[in-house]
mmCIF file of C-alpha atoms in Angstrom:
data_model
loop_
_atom_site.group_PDB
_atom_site.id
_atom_site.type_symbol
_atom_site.label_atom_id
_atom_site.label_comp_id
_atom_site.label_asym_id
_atom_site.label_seq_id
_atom_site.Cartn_x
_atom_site.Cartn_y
_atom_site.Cartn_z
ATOM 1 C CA UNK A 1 0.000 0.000 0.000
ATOM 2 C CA UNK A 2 2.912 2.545 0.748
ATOM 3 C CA UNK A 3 3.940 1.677 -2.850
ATOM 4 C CA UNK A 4 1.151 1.784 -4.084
ATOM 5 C CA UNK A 5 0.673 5.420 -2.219
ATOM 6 C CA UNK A 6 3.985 6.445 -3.264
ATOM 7 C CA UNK A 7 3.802 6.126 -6.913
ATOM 8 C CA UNK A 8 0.171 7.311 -6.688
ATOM 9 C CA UNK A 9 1.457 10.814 -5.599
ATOM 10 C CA UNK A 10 3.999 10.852 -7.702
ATOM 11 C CA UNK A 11 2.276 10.508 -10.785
ATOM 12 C CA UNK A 12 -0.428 12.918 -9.631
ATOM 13 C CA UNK A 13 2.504 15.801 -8.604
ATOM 14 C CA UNK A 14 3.704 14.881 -12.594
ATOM 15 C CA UNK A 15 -0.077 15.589 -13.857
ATOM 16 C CA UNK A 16 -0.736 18.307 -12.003
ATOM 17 C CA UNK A 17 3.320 19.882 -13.003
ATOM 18 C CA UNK A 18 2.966 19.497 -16.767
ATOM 19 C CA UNK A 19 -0.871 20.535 -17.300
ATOM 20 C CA UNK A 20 -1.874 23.450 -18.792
ATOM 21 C CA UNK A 21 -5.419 24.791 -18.165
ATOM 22 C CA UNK A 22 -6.233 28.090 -19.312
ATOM 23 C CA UNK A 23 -7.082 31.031 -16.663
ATOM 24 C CA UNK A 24 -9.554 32.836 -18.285
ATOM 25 C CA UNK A 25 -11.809 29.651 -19.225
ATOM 26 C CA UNK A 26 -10.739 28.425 -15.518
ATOM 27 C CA UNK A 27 -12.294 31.386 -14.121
ATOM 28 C CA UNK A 28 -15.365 31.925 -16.556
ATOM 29 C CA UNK A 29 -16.074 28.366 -15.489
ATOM 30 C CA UNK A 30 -16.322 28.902 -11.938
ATOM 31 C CA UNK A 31 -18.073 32.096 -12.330
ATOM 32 C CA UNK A 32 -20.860 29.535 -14.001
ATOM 33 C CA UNK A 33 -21.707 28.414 -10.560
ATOM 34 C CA UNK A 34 -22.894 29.742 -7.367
ATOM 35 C CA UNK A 35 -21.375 26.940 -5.105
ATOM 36 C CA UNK A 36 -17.934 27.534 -6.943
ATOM 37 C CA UNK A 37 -18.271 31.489 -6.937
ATOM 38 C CA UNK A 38 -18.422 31.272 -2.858
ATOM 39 C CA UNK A 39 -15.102 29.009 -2.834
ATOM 40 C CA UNK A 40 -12.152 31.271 -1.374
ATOM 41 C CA UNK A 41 -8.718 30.783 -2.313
ATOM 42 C CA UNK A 42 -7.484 27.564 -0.650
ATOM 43 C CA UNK A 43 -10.940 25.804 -2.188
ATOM 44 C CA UNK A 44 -10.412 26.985 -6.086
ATOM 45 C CA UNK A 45 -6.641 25.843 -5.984
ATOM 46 C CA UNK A 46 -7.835 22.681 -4.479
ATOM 47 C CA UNK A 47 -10.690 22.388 -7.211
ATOM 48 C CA UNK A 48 -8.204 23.333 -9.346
ATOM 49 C CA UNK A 49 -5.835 20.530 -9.294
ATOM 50 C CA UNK A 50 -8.969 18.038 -8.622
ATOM 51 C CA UNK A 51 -10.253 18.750 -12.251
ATOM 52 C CA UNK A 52 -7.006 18.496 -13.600
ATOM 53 C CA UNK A 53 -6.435 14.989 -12.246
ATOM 54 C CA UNK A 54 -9.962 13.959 -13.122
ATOM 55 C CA UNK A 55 -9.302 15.373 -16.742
ATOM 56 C CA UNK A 56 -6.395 13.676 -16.945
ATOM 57 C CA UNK A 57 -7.631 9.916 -16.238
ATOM 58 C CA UNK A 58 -11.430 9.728 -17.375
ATOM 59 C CA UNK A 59 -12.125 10.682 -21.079
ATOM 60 C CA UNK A 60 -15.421 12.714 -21.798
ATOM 61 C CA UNK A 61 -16.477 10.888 -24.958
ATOM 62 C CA UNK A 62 -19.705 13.061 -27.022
ATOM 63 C CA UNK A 63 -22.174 10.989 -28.520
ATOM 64 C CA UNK A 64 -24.814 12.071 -31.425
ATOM 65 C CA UNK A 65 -22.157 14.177 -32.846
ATOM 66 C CA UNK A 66 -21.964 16.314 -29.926
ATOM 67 C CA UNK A 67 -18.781 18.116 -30.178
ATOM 68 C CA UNK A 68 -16.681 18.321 -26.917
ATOM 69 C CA UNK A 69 -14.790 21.156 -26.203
ATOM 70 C CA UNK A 70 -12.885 22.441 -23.298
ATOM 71 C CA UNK A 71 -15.815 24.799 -22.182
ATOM 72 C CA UNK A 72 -18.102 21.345 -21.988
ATOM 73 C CA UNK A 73 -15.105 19.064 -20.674
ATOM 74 C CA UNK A 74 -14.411 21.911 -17.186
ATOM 75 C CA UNK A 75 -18.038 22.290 -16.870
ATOM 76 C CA UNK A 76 -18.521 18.370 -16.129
ATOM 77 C CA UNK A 77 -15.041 18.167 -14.392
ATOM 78 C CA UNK A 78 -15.627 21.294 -11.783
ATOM 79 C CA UNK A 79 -19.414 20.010 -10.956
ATOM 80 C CA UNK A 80 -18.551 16.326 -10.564
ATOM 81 C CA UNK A 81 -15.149 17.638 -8.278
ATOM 82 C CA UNK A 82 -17.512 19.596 -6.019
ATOM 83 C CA UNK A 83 -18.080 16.704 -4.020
ATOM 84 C CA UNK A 84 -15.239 15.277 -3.273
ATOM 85 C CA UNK A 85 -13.500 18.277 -2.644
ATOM 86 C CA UNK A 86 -12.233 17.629 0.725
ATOM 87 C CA UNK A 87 -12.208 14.100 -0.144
ATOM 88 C CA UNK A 88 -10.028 12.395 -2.629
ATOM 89 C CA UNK A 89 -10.216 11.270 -6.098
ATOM 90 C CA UNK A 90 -10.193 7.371 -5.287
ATOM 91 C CA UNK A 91 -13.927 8.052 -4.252
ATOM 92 C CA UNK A 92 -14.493 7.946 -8.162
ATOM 93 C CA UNK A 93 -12.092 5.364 -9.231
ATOM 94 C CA UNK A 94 -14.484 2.461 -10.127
ATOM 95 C CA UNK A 95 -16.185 4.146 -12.991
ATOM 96 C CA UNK A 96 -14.505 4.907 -16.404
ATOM 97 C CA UNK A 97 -15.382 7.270 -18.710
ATOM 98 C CA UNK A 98 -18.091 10.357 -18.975
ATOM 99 C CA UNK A 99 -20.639 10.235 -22.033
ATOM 100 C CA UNK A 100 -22.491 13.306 -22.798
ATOM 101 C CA UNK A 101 -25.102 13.345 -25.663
ATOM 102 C CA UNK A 102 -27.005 16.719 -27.074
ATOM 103 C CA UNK A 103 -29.612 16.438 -24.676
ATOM 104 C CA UNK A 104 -32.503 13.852 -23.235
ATOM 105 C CA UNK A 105 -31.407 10.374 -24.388
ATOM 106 C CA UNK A 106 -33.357 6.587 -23.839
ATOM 107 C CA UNK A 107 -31.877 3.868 -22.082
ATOM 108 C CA UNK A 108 -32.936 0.381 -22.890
ATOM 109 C CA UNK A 109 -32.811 -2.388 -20.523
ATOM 110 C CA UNK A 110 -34.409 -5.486 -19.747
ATOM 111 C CA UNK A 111 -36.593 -6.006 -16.445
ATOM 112 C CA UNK A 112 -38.160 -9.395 -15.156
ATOM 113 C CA UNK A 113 -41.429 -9.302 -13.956
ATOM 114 C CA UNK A 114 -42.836 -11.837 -11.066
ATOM 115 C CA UNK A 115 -43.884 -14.121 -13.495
ATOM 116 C CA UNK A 116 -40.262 -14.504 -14.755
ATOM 117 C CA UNK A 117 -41.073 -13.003 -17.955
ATOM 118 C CA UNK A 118 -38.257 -10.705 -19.433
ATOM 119 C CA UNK A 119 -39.797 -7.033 -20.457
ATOM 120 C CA UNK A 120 -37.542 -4.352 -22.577
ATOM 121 C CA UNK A 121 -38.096 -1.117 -20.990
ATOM 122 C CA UNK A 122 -37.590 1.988 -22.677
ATOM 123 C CA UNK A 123 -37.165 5.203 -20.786
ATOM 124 C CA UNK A 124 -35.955 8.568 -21.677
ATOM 125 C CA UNK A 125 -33.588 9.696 -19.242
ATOM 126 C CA UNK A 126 -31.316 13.419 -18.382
ATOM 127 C CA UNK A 127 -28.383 11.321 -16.821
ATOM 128 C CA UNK A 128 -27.571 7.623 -15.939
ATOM 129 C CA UNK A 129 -24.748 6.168 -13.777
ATOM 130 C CA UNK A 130 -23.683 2.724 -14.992
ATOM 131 C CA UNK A 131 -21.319 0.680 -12.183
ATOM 132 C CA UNK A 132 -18.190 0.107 -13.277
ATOM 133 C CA UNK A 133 -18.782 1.419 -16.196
ATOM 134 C CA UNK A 134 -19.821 4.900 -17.261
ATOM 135 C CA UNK A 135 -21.723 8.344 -16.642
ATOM 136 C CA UNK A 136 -24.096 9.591 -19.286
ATOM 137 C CA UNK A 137 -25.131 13.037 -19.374
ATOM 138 C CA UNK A 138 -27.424 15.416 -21.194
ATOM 139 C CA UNK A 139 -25.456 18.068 -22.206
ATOM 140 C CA UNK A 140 -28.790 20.803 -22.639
ATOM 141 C CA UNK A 141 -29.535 19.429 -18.837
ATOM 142 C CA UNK A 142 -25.517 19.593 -17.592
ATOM 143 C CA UNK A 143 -26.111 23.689 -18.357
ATOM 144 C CA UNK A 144 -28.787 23.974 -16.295
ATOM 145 C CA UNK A 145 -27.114 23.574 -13.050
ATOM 146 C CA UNK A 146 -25.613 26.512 -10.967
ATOM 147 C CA UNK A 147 -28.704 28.782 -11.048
ATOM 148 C CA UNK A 148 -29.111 27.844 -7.065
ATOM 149 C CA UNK A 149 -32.507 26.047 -8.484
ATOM 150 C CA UNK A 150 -31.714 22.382 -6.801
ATOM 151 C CA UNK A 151 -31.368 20.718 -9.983
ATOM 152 C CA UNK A 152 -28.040 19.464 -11.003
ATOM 153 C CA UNK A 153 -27.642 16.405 -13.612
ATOM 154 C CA UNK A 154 -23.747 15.682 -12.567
ATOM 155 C CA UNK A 155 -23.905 15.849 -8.702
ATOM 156 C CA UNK A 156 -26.989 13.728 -9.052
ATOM 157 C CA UNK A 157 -24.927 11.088 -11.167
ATOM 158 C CA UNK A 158 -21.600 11.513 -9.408
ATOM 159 C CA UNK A 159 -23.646 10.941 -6.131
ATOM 160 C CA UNK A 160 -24.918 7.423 -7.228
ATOM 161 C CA UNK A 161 -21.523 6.779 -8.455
ATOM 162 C CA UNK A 162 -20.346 7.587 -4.657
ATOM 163 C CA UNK A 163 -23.396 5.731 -3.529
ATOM 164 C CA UNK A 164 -22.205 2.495 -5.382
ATOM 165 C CA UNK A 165 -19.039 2.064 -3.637
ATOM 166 C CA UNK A 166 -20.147 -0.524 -1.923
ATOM 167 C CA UNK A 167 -22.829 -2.106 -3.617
ATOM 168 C CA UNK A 168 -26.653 -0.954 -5.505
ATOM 169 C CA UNK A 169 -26.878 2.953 -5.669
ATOM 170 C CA UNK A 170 -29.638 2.445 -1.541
ATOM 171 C CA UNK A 171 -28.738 5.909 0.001
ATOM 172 C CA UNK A 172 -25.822 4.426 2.303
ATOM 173 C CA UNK A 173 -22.473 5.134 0.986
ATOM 174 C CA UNK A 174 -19.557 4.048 2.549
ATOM 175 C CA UNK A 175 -18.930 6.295 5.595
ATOM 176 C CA UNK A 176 -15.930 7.761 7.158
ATOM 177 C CA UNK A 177 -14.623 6.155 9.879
ATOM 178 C CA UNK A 178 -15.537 9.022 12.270
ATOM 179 C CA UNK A 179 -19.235 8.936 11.107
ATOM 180 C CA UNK A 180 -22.196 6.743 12.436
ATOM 181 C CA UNK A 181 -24.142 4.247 10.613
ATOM 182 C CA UNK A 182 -27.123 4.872 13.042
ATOM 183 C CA UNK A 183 -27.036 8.403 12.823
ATOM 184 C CA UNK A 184 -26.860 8.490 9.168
ATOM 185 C CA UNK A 185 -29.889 5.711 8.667
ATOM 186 C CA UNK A 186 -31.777 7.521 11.214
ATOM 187 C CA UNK A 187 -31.788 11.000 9.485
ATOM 188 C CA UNK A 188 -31.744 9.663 6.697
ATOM 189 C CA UNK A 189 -34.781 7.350 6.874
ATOM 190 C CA UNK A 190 -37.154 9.600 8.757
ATOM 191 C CA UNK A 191 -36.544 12.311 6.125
ATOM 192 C CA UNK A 192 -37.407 10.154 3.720
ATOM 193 C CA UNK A 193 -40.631 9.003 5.188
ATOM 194 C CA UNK A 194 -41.572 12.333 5.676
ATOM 195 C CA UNK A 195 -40.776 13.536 2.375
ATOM 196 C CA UNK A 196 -42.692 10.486 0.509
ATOM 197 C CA UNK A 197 -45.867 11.490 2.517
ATOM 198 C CA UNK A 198 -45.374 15.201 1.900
ATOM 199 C CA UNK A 199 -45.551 13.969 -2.313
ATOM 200 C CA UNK A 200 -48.553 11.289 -1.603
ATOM 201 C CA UNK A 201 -50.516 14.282 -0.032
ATOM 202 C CA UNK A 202 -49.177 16.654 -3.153
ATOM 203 C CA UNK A 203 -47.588 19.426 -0.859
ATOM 204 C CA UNK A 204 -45.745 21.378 -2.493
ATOM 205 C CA UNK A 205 -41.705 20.795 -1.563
ATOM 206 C CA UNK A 206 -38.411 23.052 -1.978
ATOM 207 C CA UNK A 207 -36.599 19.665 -2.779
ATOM 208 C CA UNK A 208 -37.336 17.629 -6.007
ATOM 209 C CA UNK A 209 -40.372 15.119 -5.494
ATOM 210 C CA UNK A 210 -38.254 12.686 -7.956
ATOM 211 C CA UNK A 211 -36.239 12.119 -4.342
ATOM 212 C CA UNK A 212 -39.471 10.342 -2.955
ATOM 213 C CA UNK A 213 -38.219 7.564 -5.886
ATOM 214 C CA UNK A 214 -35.812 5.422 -3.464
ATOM 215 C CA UNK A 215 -33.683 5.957 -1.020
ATOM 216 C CA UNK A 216 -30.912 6.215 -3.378
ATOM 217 C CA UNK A 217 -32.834 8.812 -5.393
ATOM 218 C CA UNK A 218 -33.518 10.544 -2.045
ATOM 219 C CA UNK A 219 -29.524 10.506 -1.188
ATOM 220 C CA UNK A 220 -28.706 11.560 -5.142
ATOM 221 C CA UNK A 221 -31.376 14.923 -4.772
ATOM 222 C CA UNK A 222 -30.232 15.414 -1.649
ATOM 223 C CA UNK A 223 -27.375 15.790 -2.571
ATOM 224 C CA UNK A 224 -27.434 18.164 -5.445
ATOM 225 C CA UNK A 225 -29.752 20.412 -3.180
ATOM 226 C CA UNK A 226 -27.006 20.178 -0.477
ATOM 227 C CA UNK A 227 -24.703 22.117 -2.935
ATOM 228 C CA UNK A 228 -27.119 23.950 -5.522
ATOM 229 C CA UNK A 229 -29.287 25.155 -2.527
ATOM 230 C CA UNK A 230 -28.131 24.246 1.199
ATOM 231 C CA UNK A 231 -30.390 26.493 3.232
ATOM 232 C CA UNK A 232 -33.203 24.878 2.063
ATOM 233 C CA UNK A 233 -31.722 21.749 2.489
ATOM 234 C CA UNK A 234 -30.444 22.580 6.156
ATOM 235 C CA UNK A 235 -33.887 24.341 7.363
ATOM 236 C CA UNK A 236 -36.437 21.298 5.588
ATOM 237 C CA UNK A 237 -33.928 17.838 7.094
ATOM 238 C CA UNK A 238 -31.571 19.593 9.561
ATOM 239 C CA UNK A 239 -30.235 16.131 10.198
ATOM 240 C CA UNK A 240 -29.830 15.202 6.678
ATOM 241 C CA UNK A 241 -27.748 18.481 6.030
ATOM 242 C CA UNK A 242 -25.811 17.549 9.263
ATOM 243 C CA UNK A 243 -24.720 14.150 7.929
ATOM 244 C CA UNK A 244 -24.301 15.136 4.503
ATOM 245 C CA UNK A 245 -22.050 18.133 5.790
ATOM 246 C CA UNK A 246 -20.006 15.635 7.340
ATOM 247 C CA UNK A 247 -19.883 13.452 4.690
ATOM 248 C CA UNK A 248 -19.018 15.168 1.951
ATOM 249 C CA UNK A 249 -16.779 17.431 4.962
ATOM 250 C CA UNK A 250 -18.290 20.981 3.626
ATOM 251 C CA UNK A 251 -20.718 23.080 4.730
ATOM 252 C CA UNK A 252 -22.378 25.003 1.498
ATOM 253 C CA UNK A 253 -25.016 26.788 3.651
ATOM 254 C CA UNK A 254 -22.023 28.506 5.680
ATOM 255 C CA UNK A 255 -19.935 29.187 2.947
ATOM 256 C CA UNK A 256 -22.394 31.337 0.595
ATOM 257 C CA UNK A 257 -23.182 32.947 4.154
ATOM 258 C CA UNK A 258 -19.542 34.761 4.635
ATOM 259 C CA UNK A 259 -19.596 34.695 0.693
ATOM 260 C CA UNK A 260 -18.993 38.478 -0.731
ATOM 261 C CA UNK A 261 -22.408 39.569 -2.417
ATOM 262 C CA UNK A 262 -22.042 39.118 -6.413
#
């Protein structure tokens, strides 16, 4: 493992030494985003170095002649870096490669019903995380994230990705070593019961009803609210924001607080 380690760092210091990433699109690209315009200095150069190892070892392949150029490449790269910035990159080492198409795209797969008979299901989806395999994107939904509206199409996928670390995509990610599985099933669940009966009695929510899907849906939505909008997050499922806060070891909601005014 100290091998292992060693040569790790080393190859990241070479990375980070030889890339060249333009400042001006750098800092247009954070000025996209209202969870990357409250980073202060420390956080950018650690984004910074994030997105260039993440460039630099999963390829963002277009598909339906979508062209992919650097604007669309640090867009996907900053977003999906958010969350693990005061992590590590090993958190999204078990996936492979990014594929964005123009917009909405459908995903076929098979389903068995109880009867054992095999159904192809068709469904037209924004973003899908495949284990072990790859995120797919809508591009025309990827630019409609930053606007502090809740909705973001990478966090959600990157958040399943995290979620699958250790096994389906159920709304219990591996934890830190410091953090408790109780504590995190126990906010976690009564949030979500409460939320699915605030959608069965059609009250109207500042978080996405789509998070009354699963639990893992409920951890994904979560999750993009925790950065796209954290006071709402924080004054709906105090707990929630809590454990996410220490998950993800950030706390949004204080951040855009001290924040300078745009």
């Amino acid at each position: 493992m100290f091998l292992f380690n060693y040569f790790r760092g080393r190859r990241r210091e070479r990375i980070l030494r030889d890339a060249h990433l333009d400042d001006a699109d750098w800092q247009r690209a954070l000025n996209d985003y209202n969870f990357t315009r409250a980073l202060d200095v420390d956080e950018r150069a650690r984004l910074k170095q994030w997105v260039i190892l993440f460039l630099a070892g999963k390829p963002i392949y277009g598909a339906g002649n979508l062209n992919i150029d650097n604007g669309a490449r640090l867009a996907i790269a900053i977003q999906a870096c958010m969350l693990i910035l005061n992590l590590d990159l090993d958190w999204y080492k078990t996936w492979t490669e990014v594929i964005l198409y123009p917009g909405e795209f459908v995903a076929r797969r098979e389903e068995v019903d109880e009867t054992g008979v095999v159904h192809v299901v068709e469904e037209v989806m924004s973003g899908e995380s495949w284990q072990h395999g790859a995120v797919v994107l809508s591009w025309a939904d990827v630019i409609q994230a930053g606007q502090a509206e809740g909705y973001n199409v990478v966090i959600h996928e990157f958040a399943h990705q995290i979620d699958m670390l250790n096994g389906d995509a159920n709304g219990f990610p591996p934890l830190h070593k410091d953090m408790n599985r109780a504590q995190w099933a126990d906010a976690f669940g009564k949030a979500y019961e409460h939320f699915c009966k605030r959608v069965d009695d059609w009250e109207d929510n500042v978080i996405d009803d789509y998070a009354a899907e699963s639990p893992g849906e409920f951890f994904a939505v979560m999750s993009e609210a925790f950065f796209e909008k954290p006071q709402a997050v924080r004054c709906a499922y105090p707990d929630v924001y809590a454990q996410l806060a220490l998950f993800y070891r950030q706390d949004p909601a204080a951040r855009l607080a001290r924040a300078p005014v745009a």
